[in-house]
CSV table of C-alpha atoms and ligand atoms in Angstrom, one decimal:
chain,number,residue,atom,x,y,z
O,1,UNK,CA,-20.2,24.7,1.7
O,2,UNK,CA,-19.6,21.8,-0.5
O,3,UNK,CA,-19.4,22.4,-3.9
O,4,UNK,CA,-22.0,20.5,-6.2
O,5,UNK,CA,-19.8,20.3,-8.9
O,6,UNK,CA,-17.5,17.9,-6.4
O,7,UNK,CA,-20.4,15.2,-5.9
O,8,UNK,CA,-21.0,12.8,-8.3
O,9,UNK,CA,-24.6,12.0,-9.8
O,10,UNK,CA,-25.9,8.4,-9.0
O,11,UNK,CA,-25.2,7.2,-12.3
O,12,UNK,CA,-22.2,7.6,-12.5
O,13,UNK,CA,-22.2,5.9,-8.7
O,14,UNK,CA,-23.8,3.4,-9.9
O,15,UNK,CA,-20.8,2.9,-13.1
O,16,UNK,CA,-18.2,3.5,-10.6
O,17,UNK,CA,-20.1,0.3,-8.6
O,18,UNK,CA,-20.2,-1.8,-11.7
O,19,UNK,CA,-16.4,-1.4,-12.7
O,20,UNK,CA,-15.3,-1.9,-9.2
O,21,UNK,CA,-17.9,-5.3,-9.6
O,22,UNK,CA,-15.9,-6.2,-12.7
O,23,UNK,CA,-12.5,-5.5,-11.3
O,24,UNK,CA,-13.2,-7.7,-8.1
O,25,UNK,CA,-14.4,-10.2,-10.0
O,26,UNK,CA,-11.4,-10.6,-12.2
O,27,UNK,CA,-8.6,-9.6,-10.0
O,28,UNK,CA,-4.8,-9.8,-10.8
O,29,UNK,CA,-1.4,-10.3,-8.8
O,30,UNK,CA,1.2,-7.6,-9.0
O,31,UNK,CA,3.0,-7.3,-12.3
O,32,UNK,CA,0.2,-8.9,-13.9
O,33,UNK,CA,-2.6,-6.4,-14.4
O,34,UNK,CA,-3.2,-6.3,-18.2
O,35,UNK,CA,-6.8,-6.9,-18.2
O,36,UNK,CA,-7.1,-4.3,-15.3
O,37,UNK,CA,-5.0,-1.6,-16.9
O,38,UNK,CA,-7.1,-2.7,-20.2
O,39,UNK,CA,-10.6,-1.8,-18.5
O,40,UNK,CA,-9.1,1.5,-16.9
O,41,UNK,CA,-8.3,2.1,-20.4
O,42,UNK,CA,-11.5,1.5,-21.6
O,43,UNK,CA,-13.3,3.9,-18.3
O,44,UNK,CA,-10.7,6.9,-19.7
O,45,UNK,CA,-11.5,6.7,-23.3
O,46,UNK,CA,-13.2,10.4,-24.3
O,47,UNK,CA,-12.2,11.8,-21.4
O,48,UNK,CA,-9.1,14.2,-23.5
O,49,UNK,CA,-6.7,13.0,-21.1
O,50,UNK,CA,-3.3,13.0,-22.3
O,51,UNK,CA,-1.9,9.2,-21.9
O,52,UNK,CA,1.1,7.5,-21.4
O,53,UNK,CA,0.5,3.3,-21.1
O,54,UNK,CA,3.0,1.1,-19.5
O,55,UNK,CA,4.2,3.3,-17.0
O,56,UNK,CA,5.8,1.1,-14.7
O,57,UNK,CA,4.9,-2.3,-15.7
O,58,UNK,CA,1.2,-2.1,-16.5
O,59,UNK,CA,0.3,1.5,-14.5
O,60,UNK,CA,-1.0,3.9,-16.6
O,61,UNK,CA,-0.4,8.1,-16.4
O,62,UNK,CA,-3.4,10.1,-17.5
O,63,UNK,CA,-3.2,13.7,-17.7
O,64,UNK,CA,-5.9,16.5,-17.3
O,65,UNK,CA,-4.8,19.9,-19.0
O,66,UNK,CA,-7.1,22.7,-17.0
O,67,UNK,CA,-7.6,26.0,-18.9
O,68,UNK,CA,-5.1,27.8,-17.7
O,69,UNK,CA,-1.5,27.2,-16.5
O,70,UNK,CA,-0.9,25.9,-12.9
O,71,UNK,CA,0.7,23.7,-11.0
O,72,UNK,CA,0.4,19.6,-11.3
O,73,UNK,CA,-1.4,17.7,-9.0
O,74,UNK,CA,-1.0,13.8,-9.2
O,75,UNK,CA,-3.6,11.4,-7.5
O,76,UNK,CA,-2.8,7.7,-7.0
O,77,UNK,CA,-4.7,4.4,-6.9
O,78,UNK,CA,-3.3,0.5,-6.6
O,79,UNK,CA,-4.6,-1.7,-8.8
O,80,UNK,CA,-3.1,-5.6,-7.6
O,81,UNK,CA,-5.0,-8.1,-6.3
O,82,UNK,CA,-3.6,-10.4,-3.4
O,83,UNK,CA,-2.6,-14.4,-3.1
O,84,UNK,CA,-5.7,-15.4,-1.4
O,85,UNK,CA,-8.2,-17.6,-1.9
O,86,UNK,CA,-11.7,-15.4,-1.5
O,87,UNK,CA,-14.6,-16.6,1.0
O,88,UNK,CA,-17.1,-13.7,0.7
O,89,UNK,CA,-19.8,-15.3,-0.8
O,90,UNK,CA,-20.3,-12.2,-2.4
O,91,UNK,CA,-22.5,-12.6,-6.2
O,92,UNK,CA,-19.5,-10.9,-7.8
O,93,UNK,CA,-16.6,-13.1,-6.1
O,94,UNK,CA,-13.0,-13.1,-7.8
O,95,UNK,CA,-13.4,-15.8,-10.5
O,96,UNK,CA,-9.7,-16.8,-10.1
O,97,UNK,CA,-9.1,-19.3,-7.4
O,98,UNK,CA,-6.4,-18.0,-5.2
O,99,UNK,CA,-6.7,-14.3,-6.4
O,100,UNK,CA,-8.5,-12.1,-4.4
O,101,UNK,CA,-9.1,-8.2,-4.4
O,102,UNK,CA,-8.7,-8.2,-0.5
O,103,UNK,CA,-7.0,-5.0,0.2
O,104,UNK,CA,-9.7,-3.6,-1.7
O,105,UNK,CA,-7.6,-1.9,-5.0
O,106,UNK,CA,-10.6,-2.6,-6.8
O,107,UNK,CA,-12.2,0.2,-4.9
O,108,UNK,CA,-9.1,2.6,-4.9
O,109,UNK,CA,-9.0,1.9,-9.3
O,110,UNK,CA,-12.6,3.0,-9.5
O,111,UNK,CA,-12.4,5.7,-7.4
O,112,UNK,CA,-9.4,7.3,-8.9
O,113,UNK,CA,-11.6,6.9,-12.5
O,114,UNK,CA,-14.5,8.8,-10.8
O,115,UNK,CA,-12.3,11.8,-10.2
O,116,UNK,CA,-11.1,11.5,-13.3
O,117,UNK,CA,-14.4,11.8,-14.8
O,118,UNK,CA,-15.3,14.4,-12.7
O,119,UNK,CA,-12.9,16.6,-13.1
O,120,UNK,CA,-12.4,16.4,-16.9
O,121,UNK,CA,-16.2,17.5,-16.4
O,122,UNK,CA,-14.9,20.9,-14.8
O,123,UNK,CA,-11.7,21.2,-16.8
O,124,UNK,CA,-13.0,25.1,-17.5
O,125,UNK,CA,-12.3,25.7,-13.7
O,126,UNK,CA,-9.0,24.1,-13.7
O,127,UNK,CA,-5.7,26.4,-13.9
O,128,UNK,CA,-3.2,23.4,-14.4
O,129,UNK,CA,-3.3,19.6,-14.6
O,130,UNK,CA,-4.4,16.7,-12.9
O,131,UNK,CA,-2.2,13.8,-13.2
O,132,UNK,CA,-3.9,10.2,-12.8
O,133,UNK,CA,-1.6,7.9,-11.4
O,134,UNK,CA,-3.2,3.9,-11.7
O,135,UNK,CA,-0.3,2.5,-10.4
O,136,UNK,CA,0.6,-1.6,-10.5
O,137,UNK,CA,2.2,-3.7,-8.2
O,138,UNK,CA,1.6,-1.6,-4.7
O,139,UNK,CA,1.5,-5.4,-3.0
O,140,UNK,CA,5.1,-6.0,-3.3
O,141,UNK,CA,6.2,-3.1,-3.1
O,142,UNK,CA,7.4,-2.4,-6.7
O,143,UNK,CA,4.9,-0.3,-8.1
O,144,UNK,CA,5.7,3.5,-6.9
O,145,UNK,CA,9.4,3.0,-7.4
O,146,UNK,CA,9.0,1.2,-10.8
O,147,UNK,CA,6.5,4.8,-11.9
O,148,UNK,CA,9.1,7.3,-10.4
O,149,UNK,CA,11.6,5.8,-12.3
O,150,UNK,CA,9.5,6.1,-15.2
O,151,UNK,CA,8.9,9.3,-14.9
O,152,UNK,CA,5.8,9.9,-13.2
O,153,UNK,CA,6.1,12.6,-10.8
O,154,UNK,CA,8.0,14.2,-13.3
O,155,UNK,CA,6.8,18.5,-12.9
O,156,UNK,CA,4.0,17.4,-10.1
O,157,UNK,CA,3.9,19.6,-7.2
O,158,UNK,CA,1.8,17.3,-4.7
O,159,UNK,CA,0.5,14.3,-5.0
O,160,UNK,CA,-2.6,12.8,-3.0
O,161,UNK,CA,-4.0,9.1,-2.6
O,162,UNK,CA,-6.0,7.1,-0.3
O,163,UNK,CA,-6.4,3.6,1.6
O,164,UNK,CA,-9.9,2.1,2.5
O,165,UNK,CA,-10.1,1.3,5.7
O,166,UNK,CA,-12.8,-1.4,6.5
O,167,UNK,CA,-13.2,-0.9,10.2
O,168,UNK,CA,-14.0,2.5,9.3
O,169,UNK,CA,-17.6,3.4,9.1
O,170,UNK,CA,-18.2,4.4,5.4
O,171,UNK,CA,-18.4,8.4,5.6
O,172,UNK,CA,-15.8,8.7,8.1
O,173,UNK,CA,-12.2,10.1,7.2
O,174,UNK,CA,-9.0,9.0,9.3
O,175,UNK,CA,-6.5,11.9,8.5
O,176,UNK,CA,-2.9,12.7,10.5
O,177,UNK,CA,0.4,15.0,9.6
O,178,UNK,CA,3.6,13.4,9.8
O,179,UNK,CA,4.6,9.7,10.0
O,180,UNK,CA,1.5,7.6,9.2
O,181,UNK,CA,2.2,3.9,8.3
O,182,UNK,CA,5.9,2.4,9.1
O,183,UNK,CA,8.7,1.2,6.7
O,184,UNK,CA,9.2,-2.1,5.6
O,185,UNK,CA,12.4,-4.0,5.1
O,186,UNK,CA,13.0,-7.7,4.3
O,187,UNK,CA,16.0,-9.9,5.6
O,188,UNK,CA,16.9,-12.9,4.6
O,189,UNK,CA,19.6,-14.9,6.9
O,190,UNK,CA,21.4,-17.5,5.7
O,191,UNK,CA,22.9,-19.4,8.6
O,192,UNK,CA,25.8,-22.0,7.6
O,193,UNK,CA,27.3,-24.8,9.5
O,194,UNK,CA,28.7,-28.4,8.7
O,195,UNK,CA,26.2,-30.9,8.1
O,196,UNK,CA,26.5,-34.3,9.7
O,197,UNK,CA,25.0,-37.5,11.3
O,198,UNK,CA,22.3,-36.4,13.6
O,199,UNK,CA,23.5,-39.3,16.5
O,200,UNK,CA,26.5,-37.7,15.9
O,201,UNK,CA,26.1,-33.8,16.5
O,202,UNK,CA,30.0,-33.3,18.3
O,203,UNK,CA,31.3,-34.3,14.3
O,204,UNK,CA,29.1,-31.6,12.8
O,205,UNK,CA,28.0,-27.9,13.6
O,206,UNK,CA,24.1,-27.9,13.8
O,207,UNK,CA,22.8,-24.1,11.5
O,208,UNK,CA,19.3,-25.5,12.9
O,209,UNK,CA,20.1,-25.2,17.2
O,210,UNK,CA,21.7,-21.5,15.9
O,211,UNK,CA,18.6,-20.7,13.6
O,212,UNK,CA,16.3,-21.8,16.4
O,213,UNK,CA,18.3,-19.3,18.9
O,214,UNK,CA,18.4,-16.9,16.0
O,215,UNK,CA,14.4,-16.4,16.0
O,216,UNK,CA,14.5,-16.3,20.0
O,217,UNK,CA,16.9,-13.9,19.8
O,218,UNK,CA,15.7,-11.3,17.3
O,219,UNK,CA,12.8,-10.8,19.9
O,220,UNK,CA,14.3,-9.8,23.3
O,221,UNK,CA,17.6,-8.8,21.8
O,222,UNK,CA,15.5,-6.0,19.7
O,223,UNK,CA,13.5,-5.1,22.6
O,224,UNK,CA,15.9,-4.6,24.9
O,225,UNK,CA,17.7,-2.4,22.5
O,226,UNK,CA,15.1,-0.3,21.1
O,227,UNK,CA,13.4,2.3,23.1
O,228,UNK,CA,9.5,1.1,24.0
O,229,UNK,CA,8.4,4.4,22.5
O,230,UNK,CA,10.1,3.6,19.5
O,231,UNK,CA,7.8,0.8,17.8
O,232,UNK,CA,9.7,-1.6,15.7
O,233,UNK,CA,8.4,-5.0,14.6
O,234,UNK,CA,10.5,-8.5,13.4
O,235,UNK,CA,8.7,-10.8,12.2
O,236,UNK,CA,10.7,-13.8,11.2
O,237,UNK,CA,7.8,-15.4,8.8
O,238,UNK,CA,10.4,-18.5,7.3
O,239,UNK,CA,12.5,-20.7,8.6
O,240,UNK,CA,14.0,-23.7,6.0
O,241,UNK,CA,16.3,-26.1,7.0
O,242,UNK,CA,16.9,-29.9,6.6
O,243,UNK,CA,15.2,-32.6,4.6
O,244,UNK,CA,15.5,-35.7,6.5
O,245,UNK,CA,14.8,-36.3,10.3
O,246,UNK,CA,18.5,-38.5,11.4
O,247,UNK,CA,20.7,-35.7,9.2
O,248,UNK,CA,22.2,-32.5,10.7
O,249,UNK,CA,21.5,-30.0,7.4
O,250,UNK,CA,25.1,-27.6,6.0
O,251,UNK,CA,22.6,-24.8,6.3
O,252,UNK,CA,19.0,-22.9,7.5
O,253,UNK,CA,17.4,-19.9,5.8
O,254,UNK,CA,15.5,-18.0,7.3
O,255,UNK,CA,13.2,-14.6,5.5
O,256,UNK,CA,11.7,-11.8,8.0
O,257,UNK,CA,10.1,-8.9,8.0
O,258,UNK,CA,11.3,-5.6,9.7
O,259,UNK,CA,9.0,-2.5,10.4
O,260,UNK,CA,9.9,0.9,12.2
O,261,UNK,CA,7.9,4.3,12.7
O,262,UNK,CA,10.9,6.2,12.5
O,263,UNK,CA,13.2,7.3,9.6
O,264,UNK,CA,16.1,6.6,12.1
O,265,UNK,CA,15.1,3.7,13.1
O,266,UNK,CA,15.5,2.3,10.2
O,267,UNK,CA,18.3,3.3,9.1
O,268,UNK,CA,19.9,2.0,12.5
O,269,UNK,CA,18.1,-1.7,12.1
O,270,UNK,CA,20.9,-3.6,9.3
O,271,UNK,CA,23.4,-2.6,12.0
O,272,UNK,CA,21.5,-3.5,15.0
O,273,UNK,CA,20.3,-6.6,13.3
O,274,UNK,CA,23.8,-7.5,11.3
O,275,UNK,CA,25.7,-7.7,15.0
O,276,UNK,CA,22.5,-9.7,17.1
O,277,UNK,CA,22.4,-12.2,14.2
O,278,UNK,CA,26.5,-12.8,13.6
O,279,UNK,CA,27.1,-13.1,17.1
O,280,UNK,CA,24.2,-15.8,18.1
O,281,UNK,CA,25.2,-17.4,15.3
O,282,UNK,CA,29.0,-17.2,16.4
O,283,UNK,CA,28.3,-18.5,19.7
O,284,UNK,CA,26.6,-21.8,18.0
O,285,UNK,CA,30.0,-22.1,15.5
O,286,UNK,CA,27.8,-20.9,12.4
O,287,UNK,CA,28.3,-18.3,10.1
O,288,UNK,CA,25.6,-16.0,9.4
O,289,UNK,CA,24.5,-13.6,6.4
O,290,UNK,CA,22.0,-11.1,6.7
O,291,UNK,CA,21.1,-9.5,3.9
O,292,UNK,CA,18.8,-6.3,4.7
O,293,UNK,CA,16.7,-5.1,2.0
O,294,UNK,CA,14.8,-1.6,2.6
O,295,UNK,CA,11.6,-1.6,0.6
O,296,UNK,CA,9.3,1.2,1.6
O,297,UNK,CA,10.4,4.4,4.1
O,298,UNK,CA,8.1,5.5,7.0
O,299,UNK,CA,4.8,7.4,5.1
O,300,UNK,CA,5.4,10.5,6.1
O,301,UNK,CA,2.3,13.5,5.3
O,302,UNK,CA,3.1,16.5,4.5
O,303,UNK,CA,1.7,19.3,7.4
O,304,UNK,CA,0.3,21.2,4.4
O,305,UNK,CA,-1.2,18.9,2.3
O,306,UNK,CA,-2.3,17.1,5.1
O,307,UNK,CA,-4.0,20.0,6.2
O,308,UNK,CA,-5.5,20.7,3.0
O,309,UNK,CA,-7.2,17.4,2.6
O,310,UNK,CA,-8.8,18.2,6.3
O,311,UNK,CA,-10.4,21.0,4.8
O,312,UNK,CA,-11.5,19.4,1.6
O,313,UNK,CA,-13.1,16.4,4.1
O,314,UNK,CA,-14.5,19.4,5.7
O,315,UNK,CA,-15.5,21.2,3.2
O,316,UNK,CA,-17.7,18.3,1.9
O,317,UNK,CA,-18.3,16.6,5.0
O,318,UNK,CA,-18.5,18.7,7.9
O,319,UNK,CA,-15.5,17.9,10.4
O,320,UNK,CA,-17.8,15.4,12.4
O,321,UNK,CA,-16.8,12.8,9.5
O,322,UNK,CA,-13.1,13.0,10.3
O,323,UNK,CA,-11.1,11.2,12.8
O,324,UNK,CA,-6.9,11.3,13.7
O,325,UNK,CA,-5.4,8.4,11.6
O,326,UNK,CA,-4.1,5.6,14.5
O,327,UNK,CA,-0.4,4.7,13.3
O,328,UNK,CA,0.1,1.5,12.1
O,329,UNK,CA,3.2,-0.7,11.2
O,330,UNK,CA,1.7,-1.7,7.8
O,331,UNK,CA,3.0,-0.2,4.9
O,332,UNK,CA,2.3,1.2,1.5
O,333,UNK,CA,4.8,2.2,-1.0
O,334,UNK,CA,2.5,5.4,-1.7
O,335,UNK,CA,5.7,6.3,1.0
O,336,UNK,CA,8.0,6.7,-1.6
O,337,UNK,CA,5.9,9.2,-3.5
O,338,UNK,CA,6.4,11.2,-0.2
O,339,UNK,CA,9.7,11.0,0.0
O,340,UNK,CA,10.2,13.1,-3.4
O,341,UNK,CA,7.2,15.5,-3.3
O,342,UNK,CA,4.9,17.2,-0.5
O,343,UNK,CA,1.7,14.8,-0.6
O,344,UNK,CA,-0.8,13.0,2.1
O,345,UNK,CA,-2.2,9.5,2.3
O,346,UNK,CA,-5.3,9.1,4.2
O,347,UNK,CA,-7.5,6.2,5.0
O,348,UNK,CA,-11.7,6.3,4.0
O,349,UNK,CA,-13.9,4.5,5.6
O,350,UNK,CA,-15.3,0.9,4.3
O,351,UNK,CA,-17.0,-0.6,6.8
O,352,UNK,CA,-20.4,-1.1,7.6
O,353,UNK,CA,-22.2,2.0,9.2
O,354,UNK,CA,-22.4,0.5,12.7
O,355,UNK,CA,-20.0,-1.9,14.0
O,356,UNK,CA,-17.5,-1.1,11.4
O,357,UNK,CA,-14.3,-2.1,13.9
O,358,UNK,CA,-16.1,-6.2,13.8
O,359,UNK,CA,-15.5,-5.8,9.7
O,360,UNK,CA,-12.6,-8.5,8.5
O,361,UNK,CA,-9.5,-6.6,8.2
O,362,UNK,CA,-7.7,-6.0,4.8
O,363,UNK,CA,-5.7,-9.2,3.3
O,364,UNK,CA,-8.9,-11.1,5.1
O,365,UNK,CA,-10.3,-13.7,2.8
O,366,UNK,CA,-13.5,-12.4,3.7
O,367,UNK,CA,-12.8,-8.8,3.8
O,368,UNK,CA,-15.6,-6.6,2.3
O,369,UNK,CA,-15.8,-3.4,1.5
O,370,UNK,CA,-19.0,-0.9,2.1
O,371,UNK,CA,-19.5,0.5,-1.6
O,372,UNK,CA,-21.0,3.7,0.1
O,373,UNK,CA,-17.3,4.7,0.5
O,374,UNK,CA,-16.8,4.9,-3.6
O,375,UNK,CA,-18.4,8.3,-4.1
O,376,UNK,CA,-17.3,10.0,-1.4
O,377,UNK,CA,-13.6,9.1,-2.3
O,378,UNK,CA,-14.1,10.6,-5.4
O,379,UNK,CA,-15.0,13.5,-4.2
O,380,UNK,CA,-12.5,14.0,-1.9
O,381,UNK,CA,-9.8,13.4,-4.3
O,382,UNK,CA,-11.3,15.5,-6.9
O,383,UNK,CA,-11.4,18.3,-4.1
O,384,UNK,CA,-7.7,18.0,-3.0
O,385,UNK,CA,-7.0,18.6,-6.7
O,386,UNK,CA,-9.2,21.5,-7.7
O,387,UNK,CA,-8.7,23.1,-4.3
O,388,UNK,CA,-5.1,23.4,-5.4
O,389,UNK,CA,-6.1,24.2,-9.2
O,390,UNK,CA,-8.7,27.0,-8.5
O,391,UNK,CA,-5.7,29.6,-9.7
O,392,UNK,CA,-6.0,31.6,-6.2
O,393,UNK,CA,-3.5,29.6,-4.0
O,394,UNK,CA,-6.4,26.9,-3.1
O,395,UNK,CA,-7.2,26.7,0.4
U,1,NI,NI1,-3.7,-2.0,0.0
């Protein structure tokens, strides 16, 4: 049976809707989350939470001490907003043109101050600590690495966070074990030839004709390579060259993005990549650089702690709320958490009750998200954490 102490009372619902009003109304890029930061601040104040600011660029590290000793349990919420110019037509629409809370970090920030709440409420039942991770800059990837390095995982044991998931009915759970979003990497090509006359292309070497081939090539040249049961994803998403139509440019640059499911995969991808782009380019009389830069692993859950957040959905829920986790090729740099401690990531519904897989996407400018989904994230978190600080093993 779900325990009452886990559910949180319509006012405080009702608070947790508010702040995640203000936050979507004001949102902020990564690295630039002051006022954010400021108003989680303000939502932690008489809590006793032991606090560290400026973890990380703005993040913030709150700490619950339970009654007892015990092990540390961190939870994690993004706090950046995205580059997009909102079309919601919501009343409480981000007031900054070209800023818009469309992944929904708004949510994830007031859901990780609920638990909070919540749990400094039932600090007597807690044998260890709770560490509150409100971490900055998840967008670009900067955020989880920027808070390891600043200590914050420093002593946890496990660590727990969670993705809305908009076409998810609110009150569903998408859970899986093992690999559950892909890693990212960026390249950046720079492909150099001789500029020249354009009537004249035999007194020049053309890096645009060998950039062209370049983007061709990356497709079938990858899948022919690469297992078809091994996804893998390049996206070339820039291509600069040239600034007059009669003139053949020295150079083209070119940006991409590269996603794999596998841990080896990825590894293997600067090589694979490295020899398909030198020798197109070699063919055309260019010289290419590829420079390969590995920004998130593969999110990998931990069989355990995925298993004990299935129970805690349970537990609350009953196991018609939860559904496998489909993989996807996005990522999330809660992966690098993962990579230093057993944790699990797991997606809660946003969308609308019926119809949920019609909802706009995430990074939509008209994504919206079902508020329903605040309390029950709360919860859940709260209940990964206690499960594991109830001084009897947990689950
Ligand atoms: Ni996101």
């Amino acid at each position: 049976m779900a325990d009452p102490c886990l559910t949180i009372s319509k006012q405080m619902e009702a608070e947790l809707v508010e702040f995640r009003r203000d936050l979507h109304r004001h949102p902020e890029l990564s690295l630039k989350e002051s006022r954010t930061a400021a108003r989680v601040m303000e939502g932690l104040e008489g809590l006793g939470l032991n606090i560290r600011r400026r973890v990380g660029g703005h993040g913030i590290v709150a700490e619950l001490v339970g009654s007892g000793p015990g092990p540390v349990i961190a939870l994690r919420a993004d706090m950046d907003a995205l580059p997009i110019q909102e079309d919601t037509g919501l009343p409480f629409a981000s007031e900054r043109p070209g800023v818009m809370h469309a992944c929904g970090h708004d949510a994830h920030t007031a859901i990780l101050l609920g638990a909070a709440r919540l749990l400094a409420g039932m600090r007597d039942r807690l044998a260890g600590r709770v560490r509150f991770l409100f971490q900055a800059a998840e967008e670009i990837n900067e955020g989880a690495k920027a808070m390891i390095r600043d200590g914050a995982l420093e002593g946890v044991s496990e660590i727990y966070g969670l993705h809305n998931l908009p076409t998810l009915a609110a009150g569903k759970v998408a859970t899986c074990s093992g690999a559950m979003m892909g890693s990212v990497a960026r390249i950046d090509i720079r492909v150099v030839g001789r500029g020249g006359h354009g009537a004249i292309p035999e007194q020049g070497i053309d890096p645009i004709v060998a950039a062209s081939a370049i983007v061709m090539g990356l497709q079938t040249a990858v899948s022919r390579e690469i297992s078809p049961f091994e996804p893998a994803v390049v996206t070339i998403g820039s291509l600069h060259a040239g600034e007059a139509n009669n003139v053949i440019p020295h150079e083209a640059l070119l940006s991409g993005t590269v996603r794999t499911f596998s841990a080896g995969l990825h590894e293997r991808m600067p090589a694979i990549l490295d020899r398909i782009v030198g020798g197109i380019a070699g063919a055309y009389r260019c010289r290419a650089e590829l420079t390969f830069t590995s920004q998130t692993p593969v999110l990998e859950n931990d069989e355990g702690c995925n298993r004990h957040i299935e129970a805690s959905v349970d537990a609350l829920l009953g196991p018609g709320a939860r559904v496998p986790a489909a993989p996807t090729l996005a990522g999330e740099d809660f992966a690098l958490y993962l990579k230093e401690i057993p944790g699990c990531f797991f997606w809660l519904g946003s969308g609308p009750e019926e119809g949920a897989e019609k909802a706009y996407g995430l990074h939509h400018p008209k994504y919206t998200l079902n508020e329903r989904c605040l309390s029950l994230g709360v919860s859940i978190l709260a209940a990964a954490a206690a499960g594991r600080l109830s001084g009897n093993g947990g689950h």
